[in-house]
Tab-separated table of C-alpha atoms in Angstrom:
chain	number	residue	atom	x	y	z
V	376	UNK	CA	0.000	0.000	0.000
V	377	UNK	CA	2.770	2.454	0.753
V	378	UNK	CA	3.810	2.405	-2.705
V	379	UNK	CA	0.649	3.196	-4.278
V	380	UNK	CA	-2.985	2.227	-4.673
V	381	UNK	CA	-3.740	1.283	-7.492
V	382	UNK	CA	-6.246	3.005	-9.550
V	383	UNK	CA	-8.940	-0.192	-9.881
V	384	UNK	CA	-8.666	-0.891	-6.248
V	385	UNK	CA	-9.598	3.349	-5.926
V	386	UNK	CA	-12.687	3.214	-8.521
V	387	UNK	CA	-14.165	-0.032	-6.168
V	388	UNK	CA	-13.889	1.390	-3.299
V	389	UNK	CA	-15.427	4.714	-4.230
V	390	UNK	CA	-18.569	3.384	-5.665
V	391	UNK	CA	-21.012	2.896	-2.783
V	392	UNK	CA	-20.190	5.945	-2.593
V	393	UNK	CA	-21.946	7.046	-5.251
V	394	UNK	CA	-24.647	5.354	-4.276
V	395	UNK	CA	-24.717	7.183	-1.353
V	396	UNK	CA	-24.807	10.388	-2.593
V	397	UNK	CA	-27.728	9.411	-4.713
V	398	UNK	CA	-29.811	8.017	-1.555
V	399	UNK	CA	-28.449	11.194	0.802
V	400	UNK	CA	-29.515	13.529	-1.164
V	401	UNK	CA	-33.237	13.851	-0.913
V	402	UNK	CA	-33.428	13.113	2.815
V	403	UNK	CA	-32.220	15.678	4.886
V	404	UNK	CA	-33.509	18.486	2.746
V	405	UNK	CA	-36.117	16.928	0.116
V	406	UNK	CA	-38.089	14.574	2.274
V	407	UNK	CA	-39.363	16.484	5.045
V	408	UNK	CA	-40.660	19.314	2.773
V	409	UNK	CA	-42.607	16.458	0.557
V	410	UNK	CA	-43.915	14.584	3.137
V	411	UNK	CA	-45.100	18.234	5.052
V	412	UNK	CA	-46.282	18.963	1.571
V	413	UNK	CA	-48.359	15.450	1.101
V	414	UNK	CA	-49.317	14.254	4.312
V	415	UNK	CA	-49.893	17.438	6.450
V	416	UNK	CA	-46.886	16.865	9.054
V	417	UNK	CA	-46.375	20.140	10.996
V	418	UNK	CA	-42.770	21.324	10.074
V	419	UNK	CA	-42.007	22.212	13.873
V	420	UNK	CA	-42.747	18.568	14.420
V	421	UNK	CA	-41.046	16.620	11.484
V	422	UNK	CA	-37.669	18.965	13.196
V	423	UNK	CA	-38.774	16.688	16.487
V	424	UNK	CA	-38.392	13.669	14.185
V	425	UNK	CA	-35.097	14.866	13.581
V	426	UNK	CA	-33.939	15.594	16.502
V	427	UNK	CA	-35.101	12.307	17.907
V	428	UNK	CA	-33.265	10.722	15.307
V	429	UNK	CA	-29.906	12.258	16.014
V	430	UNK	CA	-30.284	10.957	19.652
V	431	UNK	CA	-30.625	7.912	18.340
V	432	UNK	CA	-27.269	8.264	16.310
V	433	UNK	CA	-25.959	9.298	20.209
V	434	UNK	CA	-26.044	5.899	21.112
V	435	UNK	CA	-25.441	3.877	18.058
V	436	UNK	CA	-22.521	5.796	16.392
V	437	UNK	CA	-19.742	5.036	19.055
V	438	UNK	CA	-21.006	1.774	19.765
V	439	UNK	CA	-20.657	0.764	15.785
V	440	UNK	CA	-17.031	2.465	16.032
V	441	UNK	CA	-16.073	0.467	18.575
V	442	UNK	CA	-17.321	-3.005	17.848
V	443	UNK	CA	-15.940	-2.145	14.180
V	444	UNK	CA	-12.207	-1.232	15.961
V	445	UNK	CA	-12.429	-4.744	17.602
V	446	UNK	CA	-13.914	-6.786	15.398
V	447	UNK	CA	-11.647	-9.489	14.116
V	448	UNK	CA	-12.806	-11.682	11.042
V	449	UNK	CA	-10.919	-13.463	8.139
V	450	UNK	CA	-12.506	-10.283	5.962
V	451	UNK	CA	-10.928	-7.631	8.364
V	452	UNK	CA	-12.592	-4.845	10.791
V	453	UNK	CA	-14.418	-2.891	8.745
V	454	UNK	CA	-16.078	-5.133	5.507
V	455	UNK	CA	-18.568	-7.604	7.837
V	456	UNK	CA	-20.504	-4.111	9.004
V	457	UNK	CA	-20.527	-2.496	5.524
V	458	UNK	CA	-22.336	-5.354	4.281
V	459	UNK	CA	-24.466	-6.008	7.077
V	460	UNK	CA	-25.011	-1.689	6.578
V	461	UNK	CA	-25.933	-1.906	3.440
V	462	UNK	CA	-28.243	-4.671	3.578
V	463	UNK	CA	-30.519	-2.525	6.120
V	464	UNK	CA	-29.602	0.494	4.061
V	465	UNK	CA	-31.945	-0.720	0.880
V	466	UNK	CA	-34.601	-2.193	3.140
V	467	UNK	CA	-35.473	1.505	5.134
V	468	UNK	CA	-34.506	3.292	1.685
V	469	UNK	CA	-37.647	1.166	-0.703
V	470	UNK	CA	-40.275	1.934	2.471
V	471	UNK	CA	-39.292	5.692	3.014
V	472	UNK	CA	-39.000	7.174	-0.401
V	473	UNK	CA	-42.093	4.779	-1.457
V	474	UNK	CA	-44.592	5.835	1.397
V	475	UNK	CA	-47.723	4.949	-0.695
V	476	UNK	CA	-50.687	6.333	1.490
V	477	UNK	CA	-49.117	5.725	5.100
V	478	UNK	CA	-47.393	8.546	5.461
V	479	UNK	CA	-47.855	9.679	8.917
V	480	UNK	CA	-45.552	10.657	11.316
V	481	UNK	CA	-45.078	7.579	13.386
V	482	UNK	CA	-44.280	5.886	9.458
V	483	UNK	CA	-41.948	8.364	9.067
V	484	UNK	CA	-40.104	8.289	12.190
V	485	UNK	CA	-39.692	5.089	12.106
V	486	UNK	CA	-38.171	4.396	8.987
V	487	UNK	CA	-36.389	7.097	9.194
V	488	UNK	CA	-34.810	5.729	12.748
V	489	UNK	CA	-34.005	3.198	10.819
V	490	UNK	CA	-32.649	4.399	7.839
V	491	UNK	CA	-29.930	7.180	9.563
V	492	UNK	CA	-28.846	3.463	11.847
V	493	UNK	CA	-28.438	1.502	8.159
V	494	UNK	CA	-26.093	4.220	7.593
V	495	UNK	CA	-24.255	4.136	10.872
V	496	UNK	CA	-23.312	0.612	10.271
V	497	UNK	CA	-22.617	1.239	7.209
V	498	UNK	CA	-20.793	3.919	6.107
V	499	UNK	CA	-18.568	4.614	9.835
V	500	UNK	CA	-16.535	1.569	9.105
V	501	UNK	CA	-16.446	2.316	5.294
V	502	UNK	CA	-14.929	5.160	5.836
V	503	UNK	CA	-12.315	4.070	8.682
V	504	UNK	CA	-11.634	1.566	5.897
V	505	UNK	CA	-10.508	3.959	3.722
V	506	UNK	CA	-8.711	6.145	5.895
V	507	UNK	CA	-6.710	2.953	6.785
V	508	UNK	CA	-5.742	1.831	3.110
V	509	UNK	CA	-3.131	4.831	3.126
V	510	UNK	CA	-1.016	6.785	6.155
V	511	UNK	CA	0.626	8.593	3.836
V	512	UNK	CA	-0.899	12.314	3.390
V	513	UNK	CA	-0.771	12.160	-0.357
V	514	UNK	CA	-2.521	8.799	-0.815
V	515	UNK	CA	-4.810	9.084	1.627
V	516	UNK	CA	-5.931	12.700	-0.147
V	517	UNK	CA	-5.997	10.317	-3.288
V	518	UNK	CA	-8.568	7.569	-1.833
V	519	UNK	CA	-10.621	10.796	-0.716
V	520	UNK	CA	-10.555	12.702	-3.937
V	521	UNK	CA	-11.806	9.679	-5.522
V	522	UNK	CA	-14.688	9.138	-2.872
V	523	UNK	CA	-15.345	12.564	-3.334
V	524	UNK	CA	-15.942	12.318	-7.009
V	525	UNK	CA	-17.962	9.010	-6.804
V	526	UNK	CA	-20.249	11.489	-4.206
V	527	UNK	CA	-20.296	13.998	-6.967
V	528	UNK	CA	-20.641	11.534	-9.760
V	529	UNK	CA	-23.885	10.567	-7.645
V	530	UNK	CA	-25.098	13.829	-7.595
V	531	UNK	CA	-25.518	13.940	-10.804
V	532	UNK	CA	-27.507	10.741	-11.406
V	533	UNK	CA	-29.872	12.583	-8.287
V	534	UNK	CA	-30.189	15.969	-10.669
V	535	UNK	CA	-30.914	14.566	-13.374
V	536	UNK	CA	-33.689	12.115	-12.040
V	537	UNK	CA	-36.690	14.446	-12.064
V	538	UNK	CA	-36.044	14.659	-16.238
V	539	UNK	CA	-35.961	10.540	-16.317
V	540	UNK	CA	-38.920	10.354	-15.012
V	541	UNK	CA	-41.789	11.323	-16.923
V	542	UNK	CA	-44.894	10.759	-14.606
V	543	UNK	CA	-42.483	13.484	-12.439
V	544	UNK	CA	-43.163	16.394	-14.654
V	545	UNK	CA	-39.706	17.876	-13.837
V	546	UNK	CA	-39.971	17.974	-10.255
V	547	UNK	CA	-38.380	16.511	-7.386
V	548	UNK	CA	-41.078	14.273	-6.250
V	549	UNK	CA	-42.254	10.943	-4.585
V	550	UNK	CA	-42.536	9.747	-8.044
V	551	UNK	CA	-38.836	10.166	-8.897
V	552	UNK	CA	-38.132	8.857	-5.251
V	553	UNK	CA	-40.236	5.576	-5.966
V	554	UNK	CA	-38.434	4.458	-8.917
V	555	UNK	CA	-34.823	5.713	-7.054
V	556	UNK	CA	-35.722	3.347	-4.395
V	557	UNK	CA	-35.896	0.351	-7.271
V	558	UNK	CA	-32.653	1.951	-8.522
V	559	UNK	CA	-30.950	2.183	-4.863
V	560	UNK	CA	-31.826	-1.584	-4.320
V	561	UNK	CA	-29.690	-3.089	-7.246
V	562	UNK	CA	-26.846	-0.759	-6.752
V	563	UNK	CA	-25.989	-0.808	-3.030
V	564	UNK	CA	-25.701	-4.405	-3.194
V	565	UNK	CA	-23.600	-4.785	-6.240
V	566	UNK	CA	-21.357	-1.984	-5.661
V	567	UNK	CA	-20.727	-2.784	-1.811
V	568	UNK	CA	-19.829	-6.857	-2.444
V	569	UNK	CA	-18.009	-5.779	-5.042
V	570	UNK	CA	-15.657	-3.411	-3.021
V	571	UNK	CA	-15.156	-5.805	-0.210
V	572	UNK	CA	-14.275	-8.552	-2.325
V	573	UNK	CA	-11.653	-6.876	-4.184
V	574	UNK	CA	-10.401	-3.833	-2.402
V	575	UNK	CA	-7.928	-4.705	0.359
V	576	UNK	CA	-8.034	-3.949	3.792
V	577	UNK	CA	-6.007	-1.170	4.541
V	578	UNK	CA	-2.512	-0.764	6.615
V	579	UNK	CA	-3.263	-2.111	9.500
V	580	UNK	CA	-0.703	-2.208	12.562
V	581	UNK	CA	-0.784	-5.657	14.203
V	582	UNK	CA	1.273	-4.092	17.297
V	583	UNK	CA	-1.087	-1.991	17.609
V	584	UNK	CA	-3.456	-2.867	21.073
V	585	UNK	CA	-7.110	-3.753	20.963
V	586	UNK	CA	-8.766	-0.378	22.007
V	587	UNK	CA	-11.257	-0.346	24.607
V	588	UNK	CA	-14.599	1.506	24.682
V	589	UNK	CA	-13.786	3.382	28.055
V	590	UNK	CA	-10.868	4.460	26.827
V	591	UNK	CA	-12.254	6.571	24.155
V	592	UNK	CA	-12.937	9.922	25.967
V	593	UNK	CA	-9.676	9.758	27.910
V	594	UNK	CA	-8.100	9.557	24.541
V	595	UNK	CA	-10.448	12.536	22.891
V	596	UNK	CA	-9.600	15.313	25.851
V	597	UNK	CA	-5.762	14.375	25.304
V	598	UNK	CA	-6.076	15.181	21.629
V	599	UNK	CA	-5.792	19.008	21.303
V	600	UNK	CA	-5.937	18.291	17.980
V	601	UNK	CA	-9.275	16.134	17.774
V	602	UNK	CA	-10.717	18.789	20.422
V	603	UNK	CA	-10.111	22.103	17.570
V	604	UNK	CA	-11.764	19.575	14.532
V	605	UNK	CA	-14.801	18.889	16.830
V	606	UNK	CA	-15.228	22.653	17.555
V	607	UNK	CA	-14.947	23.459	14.039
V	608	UNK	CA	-17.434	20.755	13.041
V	609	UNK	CA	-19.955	22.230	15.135
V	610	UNK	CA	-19.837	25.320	13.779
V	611	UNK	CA	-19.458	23.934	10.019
V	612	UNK	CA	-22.322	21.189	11.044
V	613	UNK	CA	-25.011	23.664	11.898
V	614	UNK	CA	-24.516	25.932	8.945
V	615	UNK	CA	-24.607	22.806	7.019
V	616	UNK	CA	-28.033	21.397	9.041
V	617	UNK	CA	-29.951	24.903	8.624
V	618	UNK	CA	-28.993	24.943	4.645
V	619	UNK	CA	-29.530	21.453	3.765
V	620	UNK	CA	-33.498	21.897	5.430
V	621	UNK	CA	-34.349	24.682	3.590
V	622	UNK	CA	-32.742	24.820	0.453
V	623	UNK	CA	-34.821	22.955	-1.160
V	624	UNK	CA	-38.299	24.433	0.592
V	625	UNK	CA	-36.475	28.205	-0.648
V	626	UNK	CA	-36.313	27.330	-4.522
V	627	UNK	CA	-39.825	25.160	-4.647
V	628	UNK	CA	-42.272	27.125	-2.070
V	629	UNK	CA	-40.388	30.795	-2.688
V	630	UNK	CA	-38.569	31.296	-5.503
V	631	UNK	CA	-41.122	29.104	-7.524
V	632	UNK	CA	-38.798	27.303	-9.405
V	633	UNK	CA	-38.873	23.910	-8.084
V	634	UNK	CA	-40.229	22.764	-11.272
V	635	UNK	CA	-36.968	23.065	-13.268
V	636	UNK	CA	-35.132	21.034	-10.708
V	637	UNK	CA	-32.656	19.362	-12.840
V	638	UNK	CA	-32.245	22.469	-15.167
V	639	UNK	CA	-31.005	24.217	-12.141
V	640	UNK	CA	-28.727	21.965	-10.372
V	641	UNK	CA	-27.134	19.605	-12.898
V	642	UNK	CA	-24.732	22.519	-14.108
V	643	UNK	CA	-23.424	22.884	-10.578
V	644	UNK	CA	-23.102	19.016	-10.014
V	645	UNK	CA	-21.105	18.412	-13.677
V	646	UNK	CA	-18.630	21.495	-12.228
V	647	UNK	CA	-17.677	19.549	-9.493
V	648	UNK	CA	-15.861	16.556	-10.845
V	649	UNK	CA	-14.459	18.872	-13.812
V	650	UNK	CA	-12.472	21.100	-10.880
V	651	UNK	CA	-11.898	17.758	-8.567
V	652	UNK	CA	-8.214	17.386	-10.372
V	653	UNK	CA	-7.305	21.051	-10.076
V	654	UNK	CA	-8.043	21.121	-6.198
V	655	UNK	CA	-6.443	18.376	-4.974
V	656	UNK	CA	-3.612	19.665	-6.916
V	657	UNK	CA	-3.806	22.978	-5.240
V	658	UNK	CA	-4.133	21.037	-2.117
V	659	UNK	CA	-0.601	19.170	-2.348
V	660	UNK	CA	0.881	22.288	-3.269
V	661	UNK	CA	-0.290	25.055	-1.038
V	662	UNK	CA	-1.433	22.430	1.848
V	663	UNK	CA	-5.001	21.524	3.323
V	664	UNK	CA	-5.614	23.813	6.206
V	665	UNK	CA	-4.457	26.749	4.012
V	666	UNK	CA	-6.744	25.894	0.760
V	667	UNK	CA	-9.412	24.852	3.095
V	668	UNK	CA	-9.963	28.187	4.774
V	669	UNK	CA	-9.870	29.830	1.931
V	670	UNK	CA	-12.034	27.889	0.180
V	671	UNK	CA	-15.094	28.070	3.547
V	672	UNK	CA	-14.161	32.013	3.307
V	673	UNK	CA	-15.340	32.399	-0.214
V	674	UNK	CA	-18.059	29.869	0.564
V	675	UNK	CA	-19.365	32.033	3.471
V	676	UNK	CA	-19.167	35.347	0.924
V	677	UNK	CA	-21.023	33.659	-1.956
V	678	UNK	CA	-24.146	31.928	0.647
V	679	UNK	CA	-26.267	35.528	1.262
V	680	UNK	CA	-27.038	36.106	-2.645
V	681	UNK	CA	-29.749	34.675	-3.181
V	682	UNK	CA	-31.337	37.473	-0.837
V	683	UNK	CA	-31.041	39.555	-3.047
V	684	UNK	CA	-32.706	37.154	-6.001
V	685	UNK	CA	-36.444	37.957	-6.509
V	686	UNK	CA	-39.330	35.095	-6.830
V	687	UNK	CA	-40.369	34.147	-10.228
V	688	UNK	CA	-38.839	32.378	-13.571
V	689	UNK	CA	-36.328	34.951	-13.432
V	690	UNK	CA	-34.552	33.569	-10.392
V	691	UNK	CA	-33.882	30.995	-12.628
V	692	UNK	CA	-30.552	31.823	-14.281
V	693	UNK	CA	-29.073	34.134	-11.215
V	694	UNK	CA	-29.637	31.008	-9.114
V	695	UNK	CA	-28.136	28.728	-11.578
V	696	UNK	CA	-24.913	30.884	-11.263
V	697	UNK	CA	-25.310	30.905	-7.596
V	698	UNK	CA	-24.920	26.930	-6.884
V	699	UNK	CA	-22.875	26.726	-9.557
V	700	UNK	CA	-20.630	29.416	-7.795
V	701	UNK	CA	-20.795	27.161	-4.413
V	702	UNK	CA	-19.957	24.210	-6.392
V	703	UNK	CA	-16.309	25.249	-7.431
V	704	UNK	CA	-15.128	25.090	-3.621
V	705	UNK	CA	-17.114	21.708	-2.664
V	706	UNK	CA	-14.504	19.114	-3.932
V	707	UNK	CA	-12.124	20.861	-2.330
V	708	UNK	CA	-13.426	20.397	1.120
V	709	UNK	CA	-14.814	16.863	0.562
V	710	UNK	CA	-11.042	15.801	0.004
V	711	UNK	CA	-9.346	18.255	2.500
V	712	UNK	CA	-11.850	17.346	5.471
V	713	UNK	CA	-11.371	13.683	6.177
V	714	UNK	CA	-7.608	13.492	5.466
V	715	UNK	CA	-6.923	16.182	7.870
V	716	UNK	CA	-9.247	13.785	10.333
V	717	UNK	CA	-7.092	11.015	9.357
V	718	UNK	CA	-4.317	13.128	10.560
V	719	UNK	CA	-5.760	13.828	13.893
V	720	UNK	CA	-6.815	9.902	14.144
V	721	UNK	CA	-2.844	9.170	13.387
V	722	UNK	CA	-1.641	11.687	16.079
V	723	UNK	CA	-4.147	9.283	18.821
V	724	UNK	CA	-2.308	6.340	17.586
V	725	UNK	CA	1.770	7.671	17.305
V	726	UNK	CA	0.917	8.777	21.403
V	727	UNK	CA	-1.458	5.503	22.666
V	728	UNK	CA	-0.589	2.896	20.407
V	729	UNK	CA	-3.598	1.876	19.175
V	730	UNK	CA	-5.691	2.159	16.212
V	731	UNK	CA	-9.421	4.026	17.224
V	732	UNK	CA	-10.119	4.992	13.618
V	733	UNK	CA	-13.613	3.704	13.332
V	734	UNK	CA	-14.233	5.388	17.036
V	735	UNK	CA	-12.466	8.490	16.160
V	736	UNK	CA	-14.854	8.657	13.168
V	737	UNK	CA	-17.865	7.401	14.633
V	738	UNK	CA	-17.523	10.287	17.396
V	739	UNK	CA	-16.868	12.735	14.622
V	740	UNK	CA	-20.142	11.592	12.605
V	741	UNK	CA	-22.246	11.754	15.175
V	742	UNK	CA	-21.111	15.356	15.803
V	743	UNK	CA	-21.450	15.823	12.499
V	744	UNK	CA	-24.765	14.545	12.910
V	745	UNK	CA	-25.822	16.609	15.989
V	746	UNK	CA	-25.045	19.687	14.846
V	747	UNK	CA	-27.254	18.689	11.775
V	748	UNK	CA	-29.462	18.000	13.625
V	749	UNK	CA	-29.892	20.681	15.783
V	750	UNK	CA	-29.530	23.174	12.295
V	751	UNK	CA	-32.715	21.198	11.249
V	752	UNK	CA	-34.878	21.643	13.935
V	753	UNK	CA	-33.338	25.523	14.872
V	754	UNK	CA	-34.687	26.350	11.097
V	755	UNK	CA	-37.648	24.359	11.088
V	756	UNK	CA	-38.498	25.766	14.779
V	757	UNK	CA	-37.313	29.438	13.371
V	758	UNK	CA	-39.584	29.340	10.021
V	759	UNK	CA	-42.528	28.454	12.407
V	760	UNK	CA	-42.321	31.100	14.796
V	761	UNK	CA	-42.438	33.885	11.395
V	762	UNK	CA	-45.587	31.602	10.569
V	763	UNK	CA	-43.811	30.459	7.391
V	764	UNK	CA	-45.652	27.052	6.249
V	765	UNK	CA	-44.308	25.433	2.379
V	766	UNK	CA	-48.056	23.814	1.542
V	767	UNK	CA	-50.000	27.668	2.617
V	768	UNK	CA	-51.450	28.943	-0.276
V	769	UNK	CA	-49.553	31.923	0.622
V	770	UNK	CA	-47.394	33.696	2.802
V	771	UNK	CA	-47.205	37.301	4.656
V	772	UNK	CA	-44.338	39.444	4.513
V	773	UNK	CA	-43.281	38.072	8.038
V	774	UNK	CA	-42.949	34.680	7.253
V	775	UNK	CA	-41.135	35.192	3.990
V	776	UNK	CA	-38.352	37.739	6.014
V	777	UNK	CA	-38.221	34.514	8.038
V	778	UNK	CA	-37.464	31.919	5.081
V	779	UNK	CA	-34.813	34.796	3.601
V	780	UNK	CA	-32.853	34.969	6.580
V	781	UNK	CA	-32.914	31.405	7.747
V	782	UNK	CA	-31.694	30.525	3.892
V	783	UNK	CA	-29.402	32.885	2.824
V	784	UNK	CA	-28.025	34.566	6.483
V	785	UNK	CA	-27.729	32.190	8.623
V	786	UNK	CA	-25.213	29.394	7.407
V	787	UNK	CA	-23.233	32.374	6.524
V	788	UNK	CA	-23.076	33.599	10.126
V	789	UNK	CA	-22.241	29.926	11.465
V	790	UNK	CA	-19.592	29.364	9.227
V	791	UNK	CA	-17.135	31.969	10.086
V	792	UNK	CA	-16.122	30.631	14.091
V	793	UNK	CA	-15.549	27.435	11.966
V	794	UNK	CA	-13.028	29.211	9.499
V	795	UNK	CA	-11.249	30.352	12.435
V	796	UNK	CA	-10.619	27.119	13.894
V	797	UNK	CA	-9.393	25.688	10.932
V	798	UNK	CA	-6.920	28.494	10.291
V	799	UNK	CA	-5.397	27.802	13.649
V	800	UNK	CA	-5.299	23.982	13.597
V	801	UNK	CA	-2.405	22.598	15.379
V	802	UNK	CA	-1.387	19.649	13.139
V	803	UNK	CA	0.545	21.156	9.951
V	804	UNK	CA	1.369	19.187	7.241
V	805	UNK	CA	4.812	19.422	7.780
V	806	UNK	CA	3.885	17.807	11.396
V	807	UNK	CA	1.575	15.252	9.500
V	808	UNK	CA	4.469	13.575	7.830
V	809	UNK	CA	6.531	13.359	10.935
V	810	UNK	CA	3.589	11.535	12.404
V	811	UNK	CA	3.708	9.385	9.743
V	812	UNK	CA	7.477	9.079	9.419
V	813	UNK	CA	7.452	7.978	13.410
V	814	UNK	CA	4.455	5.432	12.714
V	815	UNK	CA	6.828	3.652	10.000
V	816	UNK	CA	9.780	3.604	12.282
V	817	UNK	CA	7.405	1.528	14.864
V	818	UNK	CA	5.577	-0.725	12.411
V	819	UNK	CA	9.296	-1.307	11.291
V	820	UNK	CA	10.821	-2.199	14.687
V	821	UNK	CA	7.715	-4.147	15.791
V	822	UNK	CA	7.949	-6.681	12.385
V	823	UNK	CA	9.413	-9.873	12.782
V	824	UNK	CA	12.994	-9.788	11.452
């Protein structure tokens, strides 16, 4: 592995990935405003559902890291648990996105419970797993540039749905999310047995000790490192849980442009794997932490204008160029973000000795998670108290001055302690490679001669 993974080993192990961005991608923002839409659930209550669910994720997330750290099976830690993930994955996927006419709230919440645990089991060891094929800074960017643009490939296949489906009329529907379902339960099989049958395990330290579960939060408040990342997360997480909400709801229920779905994302979706190359070059030269805070500045700058964007088919175009404008910096940040967490889960292991990379990860999701969660409800409880409702007939002028903040002000605002952070992380990447200089020297002394 050290010398190179090899490019057909890369394109397996990215592709449930690309599934995944296909069956993300309609549920933290889409769903909730179509089922509000079809089956009358308050919007102050579906953010309950959320929240609920992210408690949930409190008590499954660590416990999946940790069993996947310890487990020990002829196909390694991690592969048993994607499987076993991906198996639950397609059965919560076909009932959600295909509610029929039982789409109430206790239907919802509960396969929505289940669906955000599928993933848990899922994709926390997949992506220790690939944090553990490479050490080295450069590979490891490499395995997560190619993730990234399986997640971007996949975003593509979700924009242009609403056009490949004719009974959908061009909109982002339960129609397009029926035959998706179909879709997601032939490809998350395939592409996940696939992957574990080929792609190898990873570098893996047999020195290394078992971890144990109660050593976990000892471990976290001796990482200064860890303790910055989950900080900035937090920040990054609820900017990211208040967008991904409302997003959607701003373009269909506001803007009135919902219609022309695909028209208006599937420019900003090709940009992304176009500029993937160019960023992870810029990357290696200039460093993560460096291109990554410049890249969330410009972010934070572009996220207000749509405020200034007026309802109506003219929004169309100016809000093209606006996602298209946020796409340029995504790749860069898909790739930059989990190899500088692979750096911090390295700097646990060169000072413990053992390897907590599907804890470390787990822990970071479910922050991840949290703070989403909490951005979800905090929108969906701030776009009830202006009265704002997506299925009214109409709106007054308080509730819409409630949907234009929440949309376009907000993330903004939560962003920038975030940026901060991640200009004054403490792991360089000249430090990064003497982590991983003094891991080599150990695995080294500790093989048999």
């Amino acid at each position: 592995m050290r010398s190179g993974i090899s490019t057909w080993h890369l394109l397996l192990f990215a592709a449930p990935a690309a599934v995944s961005a296909i069956m993300h991608g309609p549920v933290a923002g889409i769903l909730p405003t179509l089922y509000s839409a079809e089956f009358g659930l308050d919007l102050a209550v579906m953010g309950t559902v959320l929240l609920v669910a992210r408690v949930f994720d409190a008590v499954t997330d660590p416990l999946i890291g940790y069993f996947s750290d310890c487990t020990e099976s002829r196909w390694g830690k991690r592969k048993p648990w994607v499987v076993f993930g991906a198996a639950l994955t397609v059965f919560s996927i076909y009932f959600l996105f295909r509610p029929g006419e039982h789409g109430g709230m206790t239907y919802y919440l509960a396969f929505s419970l289940l669906l955000y645990f599928a993933w848990t089991v899922m994709e926390i060891p997949y992506i220790a797993w690939g944090l553990e094929l490479s050490r080295d800074t450069e590979q490891r960017a490499k395995v997560n540039a190619y993730r990234a643009g399986a997640l971007l490939l996949g975003g593509i296949v979700f924009t242009l749905m609403p056009s490949l489906v004719p009974a959908a009329g061009g909109s982002m529907n339960f129609e397009v999310l029926g035959v998706l379902a179909i879709g997601i339960a032939i490809a998350v099989p395939l592409t996940t047995l696939l992957a574990v049958k080929y792609v190898p395990q990873g570098e893996i330290f047999e020195q290394d000790e078992r971890p144990r579960l109660g050593e976990l939060f000892a471990s976290l408040r001796a990482n200064k490192p860890f303790q910055v990342f989950t900080l900035m997360y937090v920040f990054i997480g609820l900017a990211s849980g208040v967008s991904g909400v409302v997003s959607f709801m701003y373009i269909d229920t506001f803007l009135d442009i919902g219609d022309r779905y695909t028209e208006l994302f599937l420019p900003a979706v090709i940009i992304g794997p176009i500029t993937l190359p160019f960023w992870v070059k810029v990357m290696n030269h200039f460093g993560k932490i460096r291109s990554a805070t410049v890249a969330f500045v410009l972010y934070a700058l572009v996220m207000p204008l749509p405020w200034f964007i007026q309802p109506g088919p003219e929004a169309f175009l100016p809000m093209l160029l606006y996602y298209s404008g946020l796409s340029v910096f995504m790749p860069l940040l898909m790739v930059a973000m989990p190899t500088i967490l692979g750096d911090v889960i390295d700097y646990d292991e060169l000072h413990t000795g053992k390897n907590r990379a599907g804890q470390y990860y787990s822990y970071m999701a479910l922050i991840a998670k949290g703070t989403t969660a909490v951005g979800g409800p905090l929108a969906f409880l701030a776009l009830g108290y202006f009265g704002y409702q997506p299925g009214a007939e109409s709106n007054d002028e308080q509730a819409v001055l409630g949907l234009r903040l929440v949309a376009n002000i907000l993330p903004a605002l939560l962003i920038i302690p975030g940026v901060y952070l991640l200009w004054k992380f403490p792991i360089s990447d000249r430090a990064q490679r003497q982590q991983y200089e003094a891991l080599e020297a150990r695995r080294k002394i500790a093989e048999p001669a």
